[in-house]
Amino acid sequence: MIKEYKSDENVKSGQAFKAREAELNKEKEETIKDRINNKKKEVILNAAVSDDDGNIKYSFSDGETIKNYTTKAYDTGVDEDEIRTIGEKQYYRGFPLDAVVVNEKAIRTEVEDEYRDNINYERLEYNEKYDKNKERIDKLKNLKFAVVNRSTGEVFTNMGDNITAQTDLLSLVKADGWSIAVQNGVFSSGKDVNRDNYVYLYNGEEHQLVSFLNKVFANDGYDAFFELNGDVFVTGNGTKMLQKGDEYHDLQQKYLKQLANVEKMKICAVVSLLVLIITVVLLCILAGKVDEQGNTKRAPIDRIYNDIHFVVSLGLVIGFLALTIVFCETLLHTPAPYSDLKYNAMFIGGGAMVAVAAALFIEWLMSVFRHVRCKTYWGHTLINMLFIKSGKKLKEICKSTWNKLKGLFAFQETKNLKTKMLQIISGYAGANLILAIIFAMLVKNHSNGFAFFVALIMIGVNLYFVNLAKSTIKALDDMMEVLIEAENGRFDFNLDVYLMPRYLQDFAMHIVNLREGIKIAVDEAVKGERMKTELITNVSHDLKTPLTSIISYVDLLKRCELQDEAAKSYVEILEEKSERLKKLIEDLLEASKISSGNVKLELTKVNLNEFTIQLAGENEGELTNLGIELRVSNPKSPPIVKADSQKAYRAIENLFSNVKKYAMPGTRVYVDVLEDEKYGIISIKNISKNELDISSEQLIQRFVRGDTARATEGNGLGLSIAENLINLQNGEFKIDIDGDLFKVTIKLPIDK
Amino acid sequence: MDTKWKKYRNNTALKIIAFLLACTFAFLTFYSAFYVVEFQYKNANGMSDFFQGTKMGILPNRRILLFNFQAMLKSLKR
């Protein structure tokens, strides 16, 4: 090969092609021989005829039967379709080939014509390929090489004219970490390179580079040296650019372009996946049309039972995904592996199948969402239709039959839980004991089949009792929980009595009945209270109208000139009592309103200092007249509270009214204004003129008075109204009694 | 929620567009992911266009030895 490359004129003159020409000529002779033999075989086949006895004779076109040639009987018969050589002669079907004459000259001429064309075509192709490869090799910039013919010393190289057979190429190779050589059939490499690491890859298959070099060079008598451009690498962490100008550089550019595309495709994959997820979520939200009443409408496809739909969709989705894998795998392993058409088919075809799988999945998911919105998912399954509904009916039939049987035998169940539990535990232990004995006996008698059956029954019995224990514990737990709730005043609990074991159902039913009883009692109490309030309101209203008339007429009577002093005093008494009655009715109405919650609050900022000063000012005169001294103490920084000033005024006014009625003359009343973190505080302290043998709780009740002799005016509603009004404003109201010391503390929330 | 989304849920055209969009993006997800995986697989196994085009050798430390040269020599040898 070196010689040929080094002599362009040899190529041009055809000398370089001589060897191939000789090969082709030899092939031509073989072809001529084959064609002649084939023609002879054809003649023999056409001449063969069978006589009446089934014997084969050979008759040529003139009708003469060949007798002069004796057919050769093979050991294996005469019908074989191949030419046999026996001795120096060739036979076909036992007939000697030399007995057949064909036009050999015509055959030779035909084959020679064919081969002449072939040889000319190959010569042309050889020359073209030679020129092309020579051009490629001349262009090489990233690979230097030298190939030496060991017998002639000729050197084929692109490293310059100074490289000769005498150059120490091996030293050059070893000096460079990335050079390799095969000299006298021995492989060498540069430093740091293990020869086993040189792997030649072709179509994804590995070949040892050593064996390749031996095959191409060493076995033909050549030494080969390669010095590779230090930059001819693509590294893991980056790419070193090759020198421009040769095909390695072009390929590297193409590769780098693909590498850049991969980065874009990674981003595209993530973005596409995100959009896909968002779209699927959106479709789930949009699943199912809504009618006028706001109910979700189902689609025609939703008539398919949900479990069938699930299985079919799952099958189709898996099927399409599997088809995608098979399709891509098949294309990957088909010949012509790197055509663009194949990859386009793989990407687009596979993508289309994945899209179909996605469409099927989304369709199923939307159907699920429609059913879930209609609350028909579980109900619209074949399993539910076939087993659960039918099962429920069967259960109902069994239950009614059992009840009838129970009625027949008048079986009286014991209501004692202890007895029932003992019965269950004994039943459990007894059943296991009996089954264990049977099992042991069967195993001893080697009746393993029956033993297995009994073991299954044992497992079933134990599972039944485990389930019973589980449901018992759950039922007891539920009942305890419910009782704790009832203790805290919550009676709206639910107890699934019919899901409990039968022997606990009676107890659970008692709890449910207890709940019902308490609920009825509470409802009735509330109802009674409401009626009482309504009665007070109505009666007060009815009393108020004639009372107003009485007060008016008393006023008119007072203006008349009454001569009789006794009459005057009667009118005064009438006026006083009617005013008291009016006050009582007004208090009753107020108390009724508060207890029915029919009070509107207008919460504003209230300065407690100013508030108490105003109240003290209004009451001080009256208190002084009664011989009671008023002492008010206010902090420097006034507490600002959030309160309804009118309601708060009414509450404290009630307290001052109490002081006037019940405080001992000659004592002091202390009104203190204080403040803590949460509340503004007003406390009023006075000494009672009557002995207070009543608790603070009792005092607050309606119509209860500290003056048990009822010698003073009052209706027993003042403190109750004051407490309710303060509580309504999120405040606190407290009464302390210490001997004759009577103290009321009012707390109103600080306005923050 | 039913009332809030009612007009969108009753819009068939919107749903068809969203459905087609989902299918398209499923296609794109596969296309781009497969492109990346396939390239990386081929690269790791010395089957990329670069490897095949150069008919190169590959070293375990990822340094690539270009060896297209053999194809040229082969044709000259004949």
mmCIF file of N, CA and C in Angstrom, chain A residues 1 4 126 129-130 133 136-137 143 145 156 178 197-203 212 217 220 226 228 232-234 247-248 251-252 255 258-259 262 265 269 272-273 276 279 286-291 294 296 338 343 347 350-352 354 358 362 373, chain B residues 1-2 5-6 8-10 12 14-15 18-19 22-23 25-32 34-36 38-40 42-43 46-50 52-60 62-70 72-73 75-78:
data_model
loop_
_atom_site.group_PDB
_atom_site.id
_atom_site.type_symbol
_atom_site.label_atom_id
_atom_site.label_comp_id
_atom_site.label_asym_id
_atom_site.label_seq_id
_atom_site.Cartn_x
_atom_site.Cartn_y
_atom_site.Cartn_z
ATOM 1 N N MET A 1 0.827 -1.213 0.000
ATOM 2 C CA MET A 1 0.000 0.000 0.000
ATOM 3 C C MET A 1 0.856 1.257 0.000
ATOM 4 N N GLU A 4 2.201 2.019 -3.402
ATOM 5 C CA GLU A 4 1.178 2.551 -4.287
ATOM 6 C C GLU A 4 0.921 4.031 -3.984
ATOM 7 N N TYR A 126 -11.529 2.831 -7.990
ATOM 8 C CA TYR A 126 -10.287 2.750 -7.222
ATOM 9 C C TYR A 126 -9.523 4.066 -7.317
ATOM 10 N N LYS A 129 -11.343 6.787 -5.375
ATOM 11 C CA LYS A 129 -11.193 6.599 -3.936
ATOM 12 C C LYS A 129 -9.774 6.943 -3.492
ATOM 13 N N TYR A 130 -8.826 6.559 -4.327
ATOM 14 C CA TYR A 130 -7.438 6.863 -4.025
ATOM 15 C C TYR A 130 -7.241 8.368 -3.915
ATOM 16 N N ASN A 133 -9.064 9.753 -0.713
ATOM 17 C CA ASN A 133 -8.394 9.440 0.550
ATOM 18 C C ASN A 133 -7.042 10.130 0.659
ATOM 19 N N ARG A 136 -7.809 13.483 1.786
ATOM 20 C CA ARG A 136 -8.166 13.490 3.210
ATOM 21 C C ARG A 136 -6.914 13.403 4.076
ATOM 22 N N ILE A 137 -6.032 12.500 3.682
ATOM 23 C CA ILE A 137 -4.823 12.304 4.489
ATOM 24 C C ILE A 137 -3.936 13.543 4.426
ATOM 25 N N LEU A 143 -3.577 14.773 13.382
ATOM 26 C CA LEU A 143 -2.993 13.438 13.555
ATOM 27 C C LEU A 143 -1.749 13.318 12.674
ATOM 28 N N PHE A 145 1.313 10.734 11.410
ATOM 29 C CA PHE A 145 1.553 9.294 11.332
ATOM 30 C C PHE A 145 2.792 8.986 10.484
ATOM 31 N N PHE A 156 5.796 6.014 4.767
ATOM 32 C CA PHE A 156 4.596 6.749 4.370
ATOM 33 C C PHE A 156 4.225 7.643 5.553
ATOM 34 N N TRP A 178 0.525 10.674 24.473
ATOM 35 C CA TRP A 178 -0.635 10.271 23.672
ATOM 36 C C TRP A 178 -0.239 9.724 22.313
ATOM 37 N N ASN A 197 -6.157 0.007 27.745
ATOM 38 C CA ASN A 197 -7.151 1.073 27.693
ATOM 39 C C ASN A 197 -7.482 1.495 26.270
ATOM 40 N N TYR A 198 -6.643 1.103 25.338
ATOM 41 C CA TYR A 198 -6.913 1.479 23.944
ATOM 42 C C TYR A 198 -7.972 0.555 23.378
ATOM 43 N N VAL A 199 -9.135 1.129 23.254
ATOM 44 C CA VAL A 199 -10.252 0.324 22.751
ATOM 45 C C VAL A 199 -10.770 0.991 21.495
ATOM 46 N N TYR A 200 -10.936 0.208 20.494
ATOM 47 C CA TYR A 200 -11.455 0.743 19.251
ATOM 48 C C TYR A 200 -12.951 0.455 19.200
ATOM 49 N N LEU A 201 -13.734 1.487 19.012
ATOM 50 C CA LEU A 201 -15.195 1.322 19.041
ATOM 51 C C LEU A 201 -15.744 1.402 17.630
ATOM 52 N N TYR A 202 -16.599 0.469 17.327
ATOM 53 C CA TYR A 202 -17.277 0.557 16.038
ATOM 54 C C TYR A 202 -18.714 0.100 16.219
ATOM 55 N N ASN A 203 -19.651 0.987 15.874
ATOM 56 C CA ASN A 203 -21.083 0.712 16.094
ATOM 57 C C ASN A 203 -21.369 0.269 17.529
ATOM 58 N N PHE A 212 -6.341 -4.639 16.233
ATOM 59 C CA PHE A 212 -6.626 -3.948 14.981
ATOM 60 C C PHE A 212 -5.326 -3.520 14.287
ATOM 61 N N PHE A 217 -1.516 -3.506 10.088
ATOM 62 C CA PHE A 217 -0.124 -3.149 9.778
ATOM 63 C C PHE A 217 0.852 -4.296 10.001
ATOM 64 N N ASP A 220 1.021 -7.427 7.883
ATOM 65 C CA ASP A 220 1.397 -7.203 6.485
ATOM 66 C C ASP A 220 2.838 -6.718 6.337
ATOM 67 N N PHE A 226 1.991 6.628 15.466
ATOM 68 C CA PHE A 226 1.000 7.723 15.446
ATOM 69 C C PHE A 226 1.305 8.706 16.548
ATOM 70 N N LEU A 228 -0.366 11.825 18.169
ATOM 71 C CA LEU A 228 -1.659 12.498 18.148
ATOM 72 C C LEU A 228 -1.525 13.909 18.677
ATOM 73 N N VAL A 232 -6.234 16.726 20.608
ATOM 74 C CA VAL A 232 -7.243 15.878 19.977
ATOM 75 C C VAL A 232 -7.987 15.084 21.040
ATOM 76 N N PHE A 233 -8.571 15.772 21.972
ATOM 77 C CA PHE A 233 -9.335 15.080 23.026
ATOM 78 C C PHE A 233 -10.608 15.849 23.297
ATOM 79 N N VAL A 234 -11.574 15.125 23.678
ATOM 80 C CA VAL A 234 -12.746 15.768 24.273
ATOM 81 C C VAL A 234 -12.737 15.313 25.719
ATOM 82 N N GLU A 247 -11.221 16.934 8.795
ATOM 83 C CA GLU A 247 -12.564 16.436 9.094
ATOM 84 C C GLU A 247 -12.775 16.204 10.588
ATOM 85 N N TYR A 248 -11.681 15.993 11.346
ATOM 86 C CA TYR A 248 -11.851 15.850 12.782
ATOM 87 C C TYR A 248 -12.419 17.121 13.386
ATOM 88 N N LEU A 251 -16.114 17.373 12.544
ATOM 89 C CA LEU A 251 -16.920 16.471 13.379
ATOM 90 C C LEU A 251 -17.037 17.008 14.802
ATOM 91 N N GLN A 252 -15.928 17.590 15.259
ATOM 92 C CA GLN A 252 -15.986 18.137 16.618
ATOM 93 C C GLN A 252 -16.988 19.287 16.689
ATOM 94 N N TYR A 255 -20.400 17.895 16.854
ATOM 95 C CA TYR A 255 -20.628 17.313 18.176
ATOM 96 C C TYR A 255 -20.933 18.387 19.208
ATOM 97 N N GLN A 258 -24.366 19.677 18.894
ATOM 98 C CA GLN A 258 -25.333 18.753 19.520
ATOM 99 C C GLN A 258 -25.320 18.904 21.038
ATOM 100 N N LEU A 259 -24.095 19.104 21.559
ATOM 101 C CA LEU A 259 -23.952 19.257 23.007
ATOM 102 C C LEU A 259 -24.724 20.483 23.494
ATOM 103 N N VAL A 262 -28.357 19.828 23.555
ATOM 104 C CA VAL A 262 -28.760 19.016 24.706
ATOM 105 C C VAL A 262 -29.091 19.909 25.890
ATOM 106 N N MET A 265 -32.379 21.360 25.327
ATOM 107 C CA MET A 265 -33.416 20.331 25.460
ATOM 108 C C MET A 265 -33.702 20.008 26.933
ATOM 109 N N ALA A 269 -37.291 20.228 28.467
ATOM 110 C CA ALA A 269 -37.944 19.087 29.135
ATOM 111 C C ALA A 269 -38.565 19.522 30.453
ATOM 112 N N SER A 272 -41.550 21.913 29.797
ATOM 113 C CA SER A 272 -42.690 21.161 29.235
ATOM 114 C C SER A 272 -43.374 20.351 30.325
ATOM 115 N N LEU A 273 -42.568 19.734 31.177
ATOM 116 C CA LEU A 273 -43.154 18.913 32.244
ATOM 117 C C LEU A 273 -43.984 19.778 33.193
ATOM 118 N N LEU A 276 -47.128 20.778 31.509
ATOM 119 C CA LEU A 276 -47.993 19.586 31.456
ATOM 120 C C LEU A 276 -48.713 19.394 32.788
ATOM 121 N N THR A 279 -51.316 22.100 33.335
ATOM 122 C CA THR A 279 -52.482 21.893 32.459
ATOM 123 C C THR A 279 -53.345 20.752 32.978
ATOM 124 N N LEU A 286 -61.353 21.888 35.961
ATOM 125 C CA LEU A 286 -62.428 22.189 35.005
ATOM 126 C C LEU A 286 -63.326 20.982 34.721
ATOM 127 N N ALA A 287 -62.980 19.829 35.267
ATOM 128 C CA ALA A 287 -63.713 18.599 34.923
ATOM 129 C C ALA A 287 -65.190 18.701 35.302
ATOM 130 N N GLY A 288 -66.063 18.400 34.347
ATOM 131 C CA GLY A 288 -67.497 18.347 34.625
ATOM 132 C C GLY A 288 -68.185 19.693 34.480
ATOM 133 N N LYS A 289 -69.228 19.742 33.642
ATOM 134 C CA LYS A 289 -70.007 20.975 33.499
ATOM 135 C C LYS A 289 -70.899 21.152 34.725
ATOM 136 N N VAL A 290 -71.332 22.405 34.939
ATOM 137 C CA VAL A 290 -72.163 22.702 36.112
ATOM 138 C C VAL A 290 -73.551 23.131 35.623
ATOM 139 N N ASP A 291 -74.608 22.588 36.239
ATOM 140 C CA ASP A 291 -75.950 23.000 35.844
ATOM 141 C C ASP A 291 -76.409 24.211 36.662
ATOM 142 N N GLY A 294 -75.952 24.303 40.317
ATOM 143 C CA GLY A 294 -74.575 24.183 40.802
ATOM 144 C C GLY A 294 -74.116 22.741 40.922
ATOM 145 N N THR A 296 -72.666 19.132 39.464
ATOM 146 C CA THR A 296 -71.769 18.731 38.381
ATOM 147 C C THR A 296 -72.476 17.717 37.480
ATOM 148 N N TYR A 338 -27.406 5.540 11.991
ATOM 149 C CA TYR A 338 -27.277 6.964 12.334
ATOM 150 C C TYR A 338 -27.915 7.896 11.321
ATOM 151 N N TYR A 343 -33.892 8.706 13.491
ATOM 152 C CA TYR A 343 -34.039 9.424 14.757
ATOM 153 C C TYR A 343 -35.291 10.281 14.783
ATOM 154 N N PHE A 347 -38.154 9.926 17.565
ATOM 155 C CA PHE A 347 -38.592 11.036 18.431
ATOM 156 C C PHE A 347 -40.070 11.356 18.204
ATOM 157 N N GLY A 350 -42.390 8.160 18.866
ATOM 158 C CA GLY A 350 -42.439 7.899 20.315
ATOM 159 C C GLY A 350 -43.203 8.980 21.035
ATOM 160 N N GLY A 351 -42.925 10.249 20.652
ATOM 161 C CA GLY A 351 -43.613 11.381 21.275
ATOM 162 C C GLY A 351 -45.109 11.309 21.050
ATOM 163 N N ALA A 352 -45.511 10.919 19.831
ATOM 164 C CA ALA A 352 -46.944 10.824 19.521
ATOM 165 C C ALA A 352 -47.597 9.760 20.402
ATOM 166 N N VAL A 354 -46.574 8.737 23.351
ATOM 167 C CA VAL A 354 -46.637 9.261 24.727
ATOM 168 C C VAL A 354 -47.791 10.257 24.849
ATOM 169 N N ALA A 358 -50.844 10.091 27.372
ATOM 170 C CA ALA A 358 -51.200 11.215 28.256
ATOM 171 C C ALA A 358 -52.674 11.569 28.088
ATOM 172 N N ILE A 362 -55.373 11.564 31.067
ATOM 173 C CA ILE A 362 -56.113 12.773 31.457
ATOM 174 C C ILE A 362 -57.617 12.520 31.366
ATOM 175 N N ARG A 373 -66.900 14.608 42.297
ATOM 176 C CA ARG A 373 -67.747 15.785 42.549
ATOM 177 C C ARG A 373 -69.210 15.387 42.682
ATOM 178 N N MET B 1 -66.811 27.003 45.190
ATOM 179 C CA MET B 1 -65.867 26.781 44.086
ATOM 180 C C MET B 1 -66.623 26.503 42.792
ATOM 181 N N ASP B 2 -67.704 25.708 42.917
ATOM 182 C CA ASP B 2 -68.486 25.382 41.730
ATOM 183 C C ASP B 2 -68.977 26.640 41.040
ATOM 184 N N TRP B 5 -66.018 28.787 39.450
ATOM 185 C CA TRP B 5 -65.427 28.247 38.231
ATOM 186 C C TRP B 5 -66.478 27.877 37.194
ATOM 187 N N LYS B 6 -67.730 28.181 37.502
ATOM 188 C CA LYS B 6 -68.816 27.683 36.650
ATOM 189 C C LYS B 6 -68.615 28.062 35.185
ATOM 190 N N TYR B 8 -66.014 28.829 33.562
ATOM 191 C CA TYR B 8 -64.880 28.147 32.924
ATOM 192 C C TYR B 8 -65.179 26.661 32.728
ATOM 193 N N ARG B 9 -65.872 26.079 33.719
ATOM 194 C CA ARG B 9 -66.166 24.646 33.630
ATOM 195 C C ARG B 9 -67.154 24.347 32.527
ATOM 196 N N ASN B 10 -67.999 25.311 32.189
ATOM 197 C CA ASN B 10 -68.965 25.089 31.120
ATOM 198 C C ASN B 10 -68.427 25.515 29.758
ATOM 199 N N THR B 12 -66.537 24.583 26.845
ATOM 200 C CA THR B 12 -65.987 23.382 26.189
ATOM 201 C C THR B 12 -64.724 23.715 25.391
ATOM 202 N N LEU B 14 -62.492 25.939 25.935
ATOM 203 C CA LEU B 14 -61.351 26.094 26.854
ATOM 204 C C LEU B 14 -60.783 24.731 27.239
ATOM 205 N N LYS B 15 -61.724 23.810 27.503
ATOM 206 C CA LYS B 15 -61.285 22.474 27.924
ATOM 207 C C LYS B 15 -60.568 21.747 26.784
ATOM 208 N N ALA B 18 -57.125 23.217 26.499
ATOM 209 C CA ALA B 18 -56.265 22.744 27.599
ATOM 210 C C ALA B 18 -55.860 21.291 27.378
ATOM 211 N N PHE B 19 -56.805 20.494 26.876
ATOM 212 C CA PHE B 19 -56.537 19.071 26.622
ATOM 213 C C PHE B 19 -55.454 18.917 25.544
ATOM 214 N N ALA B 22 -52.130 19.931 26.857
ATOM 215 C CA ALA B 22 -51.533 18.886 27.705
ATOM 216 C C ALA B 22 -50.887 17.813 26.836
ATOM 217 N N CYS B 23 -51.602 17.390 25.780
ATOM 218 C CA CYS B 23 -51.057 16.350 24.891
ATOM 219 C C CYS B 23 -49.780 16.857 24.218
ATOM 220 N N PHE B 25 -47.708 19.122 25.255
ATOM 221 C CA PHE B 25 -46.582 19.228 26.184
ATOM 222 C C PHE B 25 -46.109 17.852 26.669
ATOM 223 N N ALA B 26 -46.996 16.873 26.651
ATOM 224 C CA ALA B 26 -46.558 15.501 26.928
ATOM 225 C C ALA B 26 -45.596 15.065 25.824
ATOM 226 N N PHE B 27 -45.970 15.409 24.582
ATOM 227 C CA PHE B 27 -45.116 15.100 23.427
ATOM 228 C C PHE B 27 -43.762 15.793 23.565
ATOM 229 N N LEU B 28 -43.815 17.093 23.884
ATOM 230 C CA LEU B 28 -42.570 17.869 23.995
ATOM 231 C C LEU B 28 -41.691 17.358 25.135
ATOM 232 N N THR B 29 -42.334 16.974 26.237
ATOM 233 C CA THR B 29 -41.572 16.447 27.376
ATOM 234 C C THR B 29 -40.817 15.199 26.950
ATOM 235 N N PHE B 30 -41.549 14.299 26.269
ATOM 236 C CA PHE B 30 -40.903 13.063 25.815
ATOM 237 C C PHE B 30 -39.774 13.390 24.841
ATOM 238 N N TYR B 31 -40.110 14.258 23.863
ATOM 239 C CA TYR B 31 -39.150 14.565 22.803
ATOM 240 C C TYR B 31 -37.842 15.082 23.396
ATOM 241 N N SER B 32 -37.971 16.092 24.272
ATOM 242 C CA SER B 32 -36.757 16.722 24.796
ATOM 243 C C SER B 32 -36.024 15.798 25.766
ATOM 244 N N PHE B 34 -36.109 12.539 25.853
ATOM 245 C CA PHE B 34 -35.524 11.418 25.112
ATOM 246 C C PHE B 34 -34.278 11.868 24.346
ATOM 247 N N TYR B 35 -34.337 13.083 23.815
ATOM 248 C CA TYR B 35 -33.177 13.638 23.106
ATOM 249 C C TYR B 35 -31.962 13.646 24.029
ATOM 250 N N VAL B 36 -32.188 14.151 25.258
ATOM 251 C CA VAL B 36 -31.095 14.267 26.231
ATOM 252 C C VAL B 36 -30.579 12.881 26.619
ATOM 253 N N GLU B 38 -30.956 9.994 25.151
ATOM 254 C CA GLU B 38 -30.377 9.251 24.042
ATOM 255 C C GLU B 38 -28.977 9.757 23.709
ATOM 256 N N PHE B 39 -28.821 11.090 23.751
ATOM 257 C CA PHE B 39 -27.512 11.676 23.467
ATOM 258 C C PHE B 39 -26.502 11.234 24.524
ATOM 259 N N GLN B 40 -26.940 11.306 25.783
ATOM 260 C CA GLN B 40 -26.020 10.958 26.861
ATOM 261 C C GLN B 40 -25.653 9.480 26.809
ATOM 262 N N LYS B 42 -25.629 7.559 24.100
ATOM 263 C CA LYS B 42 -24.738 7.338 22.964
ATOM 264 C C LYS B 42 -23.335 7.858 23.276
ATOM 265 N N ASN B 43 -23.298 9.004 23.948
ATOM 266 C CA ASN B 43 -22.023 9.612 24.286
ATOM 267 C C ASN B 43 -21.227 8.692 25.211
ATOM 268 N N GLY B 46 -19.864 5.644 23.392
ATOM 269 C CA GLY B 46 -19.057 5.848 22.200
ATOM 270 C C GLY B 46 -19.835 5.711 20.919
ATOM 271 N N MET B 47 -21.123 6.059 20.965
ATOM 272 C CA MET B 47 -21.950 5.869 19.771
ATOM 273 C C MET B 47 -22.433 7.186 19.172
ATOM 274 N N SER B 48 -21.952 8.310 19.693
ATOM 275 C CA SER B 48 -22.453 9.580 19.166
ATOM 276 C C SER B 48 -21.934 9.771 17.754
ATOM 277 N N ASP B 49 -22.526 10.751 17.080
ATOM 278 C CA ASP B 49 -22.116 11.021 15.703
ATOM 279 C C ASP B 49 -20.623 11.309 15.647
ATOM 280 N N PHE B 50 -20.135 11.984 16.673
ATOM 281 C CA PHE B 50 -18.718 12.343 16.710
ATOM 282 C C PHE B 50 -17.860 11.083 16.764
ATOM 283 N N GLN B 52 -18.764 7.976 16.046
ATOM 284 C CA GLN B 52 -18.936 7.100 14.898
ATOM 285 C C GLN B 52 -18.286 7.699 13.663
ATOM 286 N N GLY B 53 -18.448 8.985 13.504
ATOM 287 C CA GLY B 53 -17.893 9.650 12.333
ATOM 288 C C GLY B 53 -16.385 9.543 12.300
ATOM 289 N N THR B 54 -15.767 9.631 13.479
ATOM 290 C CA THR B 54 -14.309 9.590 13.515
ATOM 291 C C THR B 54 -13.783 8.176 13.658
ATOM 292 N N LYS B 55 -14.680 7.243 13.942
ATOM 293 C CA LYS B 55 -14.292 5.837 14.164
ATOM 294 C C LYS B 55 -13.115 5.810 15.126
ATOM 295 N N MET B 56 -13.359 6.346 16.274
ATOM 296 C CA MET B 56 -12.276 6.578 17.202
ATOM 297 C C MET B 56 -12.179 5.509 18.283
ATOM 298 N N GLY B 57 -11.103 5.591 18.984
ATOM 299 C CA GLY B 57 -10.996 4.780 20.185
ATOM 300 C C GLY B 57 -11.371 5.650 21.366
ATOM 301 N N ILE B 58 -11.743 5.039 22.433
ATOM 302 C CA ILE B 58 -12.108 5.842 23.613
ATOM 303 C C ILE B 58 -11.367 5.284 24.815
ATOM 304 N N LEU B 59 -10.899 6.140 25.642
ATOM 305 C CA LEU B 59 -10.193 5.704 26.834
ATOM 306 C C LEU B 59 -11.103 5.839 28.047
ATOM 307 N N PRO B 60 -10.885 4.985 29.028
ATOM 308 C CA PRO B 60 -11.770 5.019 30.195
ATOM 309 C C PRO B 60 -11.776 6.372 30.897
ATOM 310 N N ARG B 62 -12.147 9.105 29.652
ATOM 311 C CA ARG B 62 -12.943 9.964 28.791
ATOM 312 C C ARG B 62 -12.105 10.727 27.777
ATOM 313 N N ARG B 63 -10.840 10.449 27.666
ATOM 314 C CA ARG B 63 -10.083 11.107 26.611
ATOM 315 C C ARG B 63 -10.267 10.311 25.332
ATOM 316 N N ILE B 64 -10.502 11.015 24.278
ATOM 317 C CA ILE B 64 -10.859 10.314 23.052
ATOM 318 C C ILE B 64 -9.683 10.299 22.072
ATOM 319 N N LEU B 65 -9.418 9.154 21.590
ATOM 320 C CA LEU B 65 -8.334 9.008 20.626
ATOM 321 C C LEU B 65 -8.933 8.952 19.223
ATOM 322 N N LEU B 66 -8.608 9.909 18.447
ATOM 323 C CA LEU B 66 -9.170 9.932 17.092
ATOM 324 C C LEU B 66 -8.467 8.886 16.232
ATOM 325 N N PHE B 67 -9.264 8.167 15.537
ATOM 326 C CA PHE B 67 -8.622 7.129 14.748
ATOM 327 C C PHE B 67 -9.317 6.868 13.431
ATOM 328 N N ASN B 68 -9.736 7.921 12.817
ATOM 329 C CA ASN B 68 -10.379 7.789 11.527
ATOM 330 C C ASN B 68 -9.387 7.300 10.479
ATOM 331 N N PHE B 69 -8.187 7.456 10.802
ATOM 332 C CA PHE B 69 -7.097 7.193 9.875
ATOM 333 C C PHE B 69 -7.158 5.790 9.273
ATOM 334 N N GLN B 70 -7.577 4.851 10.083
ATOM 335 C CA GLN B 70 -7.575 3.454 9.633
ATOM 336 C C GLN B 70 -8.461 3.247 8.409
ATOM 337 N N MET B 72 -8.992 5.279 5.995
ATOM 338 C CA MET B 72 -8.276 5.761 4.811
ATOM 339 C C MET B 72 -7.220 4.749 4.362
ATOM 340 N N LEU B 73 -6.515 4.254 5.354
ATOM 341 C CA LEU B 73 -5.464 3.290 5.024
ATOM 342 C C LEU B 73 -6.036 2.023 4.425
ATOM 343 N N SER B 75 -8.592 1.669 2.562
ATOM 344 C CA SER B 75 -8.957 1.802 1.155
ATOM 345 C C SER B 75 -7.707 1.835 0.271
ATOM 346 N N LEU B 76 -6.636 2.363 0.791
ATOM 347 C CA LEU B 76 -5.406 2.423 0.000
ATOM 348 C C LEU B 76 -4.738 1.063 -0.137
ATOM 349 N N LYS B 77 -4.937 0.257 0.848
ATOM 350 C CA LYS B 77 -4.275 -1.044 0.886
ATOM 351 C C LYS B 77 -4.721 -1.934 -0.275
ATOM 352 N N ARG B 78 -5.960 -1.731 -0.717
ATOM 353 C CA ARG B 78 -6.513 -2.630 -1.713
ATOM 354 C C ARG B 78 -5.767 -2.569 -3.051
#
